[in-house]
Amino acid sequence: MRSFIAVVTSALALLSVVDASVLSKRQTNVVPEHGTTLQPANGTVVAPGQSFPFSYQLMNYCFITYVPVEVYLSTSPPTAADVSRAGLVDGSYIYSFGGFEAPANGLPPLPPSGPQPPPSSFTMPTLDVPADTTLYLTVVETDDCPWHQGYTGFETTTVVYG
């Protein structure tokens, strides 16, 4: 009887590992659908230390209430290979503005102690790039669907480092 219990326990442990790996792969679906950066306009020139407007319209693929978004600057346009469920992978960007929870479907922002929506403006950091460099402002939107299928989309707008 003890050997039967050991076999069943081992089998269940193995299945949970296999299931977790399958689930992990299922939850990293980079899809072509994505929201839209409304501000800044494509090609906007922004000087270091200058504030610039930011507005992003969610895709909200799964019609969830609060959608995680991450905002980055990079020197080359990100590809799907640069995207993970946590945002852009290290080495594919030069600056992160951070992660936010954007309210969807007309909901208000979360309480001040909770995750906050993206601000209405960002400040261009001082970067180690020449003036007039085209930078890629990328928003990564991750929708955690109720049926445990996650979708990650990303949208890129250019800004010129002035």
Short mmCIF file of C-alpha atoms in Angstrom, two decimals:
data_model
loop_
_atom_site.label_atom_id
_atom_site.label_comp_id
_atom_site.label_asym_id
_atom_site.label_seq_id
_atom_site.Cartn_x
_atom_site.Cartn_y
_atom_site.Cartn_z
CA MET A 1 0.00 0.00 0.00
CA ARG A 2 2.85 2.40 0.82
CA SER A 3 4.37 1.87 -2.62
CA PHE A 4 1.00 2.61 -4.24
CA ILE A 5 0.74 5.88 -2.31
CA ALA A 6 4.31 6.77 -3.25
CA VAL A 7 3.59 6.08 -6.94
CA VAL A 8 0.37 8.14 -6.88
CA THR A 9 2.09 11.00 -5.03
CA SER A 10 4.97 11.00 -7.52
CA ALA A 11 2.58 10.92 -10.47
CA LEU A 12 0.56 13.84 -9.09
CA ALA A 13 3.74 15.82 -8.46
CA LEU A 14 4.90 15.16 -12.02
CA LEU A 15 1.52 16.15 -13.44
CA SER A 16 1.53 19.40 -11.49
CA VAL A 17 4.96 20.28 -12.92
CA VAL A 18 3.88 19.40 -16.45
CA ASP A 19 0.64 21.33 -16.05
CA ALA A 20 2.51 24.37 -14.69
CA SER A 21 4.88 24.39 -17.66
CA VAL A 22 2.00 24.12 -20.11
CA LEU A 23 0.12 26.87 -18.30
CA SER A 24 3.21 29.06 -18.30
CA LYS A 25 3.54 28.65 -22.07
CA ARG A 26 -0.18 29.32 -22.55
CA GLN A 27 0.08 32.52 -20.57
CA THR A 28 2.78 34.06 -22.74
CA ASN A 29 0.78 34.70 -25.88
CA VAL A 30 2.04 37.77 -27.71
CA VAL A 31 -0.81 38.83 -29.96
CA PRO A 32 -0.96 41.44 -32.73
CA GLU A 33 -3.93 43.12 -31.05
CA HIS A 34 -2.93 46.03 -28.85
CA GLY A 35 -4.10 49.38 -27.62
CA THR A 36 -3.16 52.73 -29.09
CA THR A 37 -0.86 55.46 -27.83
CA LEU A 38 -2.84 58.67 -28.29
CA GLN A 39 -0.12 60.94 -26.85
CA PRO A 40 2.66 61.72 -27.55
CA ALA A 41 2.17 61.93 -31.29
CA ASN A 42 4.53 59.85 -33.39
CA GLY A 43 7.80 61.76 -33.92
CA THR A 44 7.35 64.22 -31.04
CA VAL A 45 10.65 65.86 -30.04
CA VAL A 46 11.25 65.71 -26.28
CA ALA A 47 14.27 67.21 -24.50
CA PRO A 48 15.83 65.59 -21.43
CA GLY A 49 13.98 66.76 -18.32
CA GLN A 50 10.99 67.90 -20.39
CA SER A 51 7.52 66.66 -19.49
CA PHE A 52 5.48 65.20 -22.33
CA PRO A 53 1.82 64.14 -22.42
CA PHE A 54 0.95 60.46 -22.25
CA SER A 55 -2.34 58.83 -23.09
CA TYR A 56 -2.97 55.20 -24.01
CA GLN A 57 -6.25 53.63 -25.12
CA LEU A 58 -6.49 50.01 -23.96
CA MET A 59 -7.27 47.12 -26.25
CA ASN A 60 -8.65 45.21 -23.23
CA TYR A 61 -8.68 41.94 -25.13
CA CYS A 62 -10.49 40.06 -22.32
CA PHE A 63 -12.77 42.82 -21.03
CA ILE A 64 -11.17 42.72 -17.60
CA THR A 65 -11.49 45.48 -15.02
CA TYR A 66 -7.89 46.62 -14.54
CA VAL A 67 -5.23 46.02 -17.17
CA PRO A 68 -1.50 45.87 -16.38
CA VAL A 69 0.59 48.08 -18.67
CA GLU A 70 4.35 48.73 -18.72
CA VAL A 71 5.93 51.72 -20.50
CA TYR A 72 9.49 51.73 -21.91
CA LEU A 73 11.98 53.62 -24.08
CA SER A 74 14.30 51.74 -26.40
CA THR A 75 16.73 52.58 -29.19
CA SER A 76 15.29 50.02 -31.60
CA PRO A 77 11.72 48.88 -32.14
CA PRO A 78 10.89 45.90 -29.93
CA THR A 79 9.77 42.65 -31.54
CA ALA A 80 7.54 39.90 -30.16
CA ALA A 81 10.70 38.08 -29.03
CA ASP A 82 11.45 41.03 -26.70
CA VAL A 83 8.10 40.72 -24.91
CA SER A 84 7.25 38.61 -21.87
CA ARG A 85 4.28 38.63 -19.52
CA ALA A 86 6.33 40.89 -17.25
CA GLY A 87 6.96 43.46 -20.02
CA LEU A 88 10.01 43.93 -22.22
CA VAL A 89 12.92 41.62 -21.46
CA ASP A 90 16.10 43.06 -19.98
CA GLY A 91 18.46 44.40 -22.62
CA SER A 92 15.69 45.35 -25.06
CA TYR A 93 15.08 48.79 -23.54
CA ILE A 94 17.13 51.65 -22.10
CA TYR A 95 14.56 53.09 -19.68
CA SER A 96 11.42 51.89 -17.93
CA PHE A 97 8.78 54.38 -16.83
CA GLY A 98 7.27 51.58 -14.73
CA GLY A 99 4.25 49.37 -14.45
CA PHE A 100 0.70 50.57 -13.99
CA GLU A 101 -2.85 49.22 -13.68
CA ALA A 102 -5.10 50.99 -16.17
CA PRO A 103 -8.80 50.95 -15.27
CA ALA A 104 -11.04 49.64 -18.03
CA ASN A 105 -14.73 49.73 -18.81
CA GLY A 106 -15.27 53.12 -17.14
CA LEU A 107 -14.02 52.02 -13.72
CA PRO A 108 -12.29 54.49 -11.39
CA PRO A 109 -8.60 54.12 -10.47
CA LEU A 110 -7.76 51.80 -7.59
CA PRO A 111 -7.34 53.31 -4.10
CA PRO A 112 -4.09 55.26 -3.54
CA SER A 113 -2.59 52.30 -1.68
CA GLY A 114 -3.08 50.06 -4.73
CA PRO A 115 -1.49 50.00 -8.18
CA GLN A 116 -1.99 53.27 -10.03
CA PRO A 117 -3.00 54.06 -13.62
CA PRO A 118 -0.45 55.50 -16.02
CA PRO A 119 0.10 59.21 -15.39
CA SER A 120 -1.07 61.82 -17.89
CA SER A 121 2.54 62.81 -18.51
CA PHE A 122 6.08 61.48 -18.20
CA THR A 123 9.40 63.30 -17.92
CA MET A 124 12.08 62.43 -20.45
CA PRO A 125 15.07 61.06 -18.53
CA THR A 126 18.65 62.04 -19.30
CA LEU A 127 19.93 59.20 -21.46
CA ASP A 128 23.32 58.29 -22.86
CA VAL A 129 22.23 58.78 -26.48
CA PRO A 130 22.98 61.61 -28.94
CA ALA A 131 20.51 64.42 -29.56
CA ASP A 132 18.09 63.74 -32.42
CA THR A 133 18.07 59.99 -31.70
CA THR A 134 14.78 58.31 -32.53
CA LEU A 135 13.53 56.43 -29.48
CA TYR A 136 10.71 53.92 -29.32
CA LEU A 137 8.11 54.51 -26.61
CA THR A 138 6.57 51.09 -26.10
CA VAL A 139 3.50 50.14 -24.09
CA VAL A 140 3.13 46.46 -23.17
CA GLU A 141 -0.47 45.55 -22.27
CA THR A 142 -1.14 42.23 -20.55
CA ASP A 143 -4.69 40.91 -20.35
CA ASP A 144 -5.26 38.09 -17.85
CA CYS A 145 -8.39 36.48 -19.20
CA PRO A 146 -10.79 34.73 -16.80
CA TRP A 147 -10.27 31.40 -18.55
CA HIS A 148 -6.56 31.47 -17.58
CA GLN A 149 -5.40 32.44 -21.04
CA GLY A 150 -3.27 35.54 -20.96
CA TYR A 151 -2.65 37.80 -23.93
CA THR A 152 0.16 40.31 -24.22
CA GLY A 153 0.15 43.00 -26.88
CA PHE A 154 2.55 45.87 -27.43
CA GLU A 155 2.41 49.15 -29.28
CA THR A 156 5.29 51.45 -30.19
CA THR A 157 5.36 55.16 -30.94
CA THR A 158 8.51 57.07 -31.87
CA VAL A 159 9.79 60.09 -29.99
CA VAL A 160 12.90 62.06 -30.85
CA TYR A 161 15.38 62.66 -28.04
CA GLY A 162 16.03 66.37 -28.26
#
